[in-house]
């Protein structure tokens, strides 16, 4: 069993690296104490979590401070050549997709 415990994740799945060593996920900033259930869903960020490490060590992969309502997800293509970044915004029907050459360093 791994000690991994991740917080402040909402509307996000886990997109695993092909070797299973870690995954990409979206999370929101930690709220102020006492406001855990009051904050708006703003300023989502995409992180990479390596299995067996503390959440404080997760690597920030992407954020967009100019669009606080955007949310992010990512996956690696089946041929392991590209990483896809998906961007969504609330109930908006339009999504954005970006890609980059995948590097196994995570």
Coordinates of C-alpha atoms in Angstrom, one line a residue:
X1 CA 0.0 0.0 0.0
X2 CA 1.3 3.5 -0.9
X3 CA 1.1 6.4 1.6
X4 CA -0.1 8.8 -1.2
X5 CA -3.0 11.1 -0.1
X6 CA -4.0 13.9 -2.5
X7 CA -6.3 16.8 -1.5
X8 CA -8.4 19.5 -3.3
X9 CA -9.1 17.5 -6.4
X10 CA -12.4 18.0 -8.0
X11 CA -13.6 17.3 -11.6
X12 CA -10.4 15.4 -12.4
X13 CA -9.3 12.0 -13.3
X14 CA -5.9 10.5 -13.1
X15 CA -4.0 10.1 -16.4
X16 CA -1.2 7.6 -15.8
X17 CA 2.2 7.5 -17.4
X18 CA 2.7 4.4 -19.6
X19 CA 5.0 2.9 -17.0
X20 CA 2.6 3.5 -14.1
X21 CA 5.1 5.5 -12.1
X22 CA 2.8 8.6 -11.7
X23 CA -0.1 10.5 -13.1
X24 CA -1.4 13.9 -14.2
X25 CA -4.3 15.4 -12.4
X26 CA -6.1 18.8 -11.9
X27 CA -6.5 20.3 -8.5
X28 CA -7.6 23.6 -6.9
X29 CA -5.7 25.7 -4.4
X30 CA -6.2 24.7 -0.8
X31 CA -8.9 26.9 0.8
X32 CA -8.5 29.0 3.9
X33 CA -9.2 27.1 7.0
X34 CA -13.0 27.2 7.7
X35 CA -13.8 27.9 4.0
X36 CA -13.3 24.3 2.8
X37 CA -16.8 24.1 1.4
X38 CA -17.3 27.8 0.4
X39 CA -14.7 28.6 -2.2
X40 CA -15.5 28.9 -5.9
X41 CA -14.0 26.5 -8.4
X42 CA -11.3 28.8 -9.7
X43 CA -7.6 28.6 -10.5
X44 CA -7.4 24.9 -11.3
X45 CA -3.9 23.7 -12.1
X46 CA -2.5 20.6 -13.7
X47 CA 0.0 18.7 -11.6
X48 CA 2.1 15.5 -12.0
X49 CA 2.2 13.2 -9.0
X50 CA 4.9 10.5 -8.7
X51 CA 3.7 7.5 -6.8
X52 CA 5.1 7.1 -3.3
X53 CA 5.8 10.9 -2.8
X54 CA 4.0 13.5 -0.8
X55 CA 1.6 15.9 -2.6
X56 CA 3.8 18.8 -1.7
X57 CA 6.4 17.4 -4.1
X58 CA 4.0 17.3 -7.1
X59 CA 5.2 19.2 -10.1
X60 CA 3.1 22.0 -11.5
X61 CA 2.7 21.3 -15.2
X62 CA 0.3 24.0 -16.3
X63 CA -1.8 26.9 -15.1
X64 CA -3.6 29.8 -16.7
X65 CA -3.9 32.7 -14.2
X66 CA -5.7 34.9 -16.9
X67 CA -8.7 32.4 -17.0
X68 CA -9.6 31.4 -13.4
X69 CA -12.5 29.3 -14.6
X70 CA -10.4 27.0 -16.8
X71 CA -9.8 23.4 -15.7
X72 CA -7.1 21.1 -17.1
X73 CA -6.5 17.4 -17.9
X74 CA -3.8 15.6 -19.7
X75 CA -2.9 12.2 -21.2
X76 CA -0.2 10.5 -23.2
X77 CA -1.1 9.2 -26.6
X78 CA -1.2 5.4 -27.1
X79 CA 2.0 5.5 -29.2
X80 CA 3.7 7.4 -26.3
X81 CA 4.9 10.2 -28.7
X82 CA 2.7 13.1 -27.5
X83 CA 1.2 14.6 -24.3
X84 CA -2.2 16.2 -24.8
X85 CA -3.4 19.1 -22.6
X86 CA -7.1 19.5 -22.5
X87 CA -8.7 22.7 -21.3
X88 CA -12.4 23.1 -20.2
X89 CA -14.4 25.9 -18.8
X90 CA -17.4 25.2 -16.6
X91 CA -20.5 24.3 -18.6
X92 CA -19.1 25.8 -21.8
X93 CA -19.4 23.4 -24.7
X94 CA -16.0 24.5 -26.2
X95 CA -12.8 22.8 -25.1
X96 CA -9.2 23.5 -26.1
X97 CA -6.6 20.9 -26.9
X98 CA -2.8 21.4 -27.1
X99 CA 0.0 18.9 -27.6
X100 CA 3.7 18.5 -27.1
X101 CA 6.3 15.9 -27.7
X102 CA 6.2 13.5 -24.8
X103 CA 9.3 13.1 -22.7
X104 CA 9.5 10.2 -20.2
X105 CA 10.9 12.5 -17.4
X106 CA 7.3 13.3 -16.3

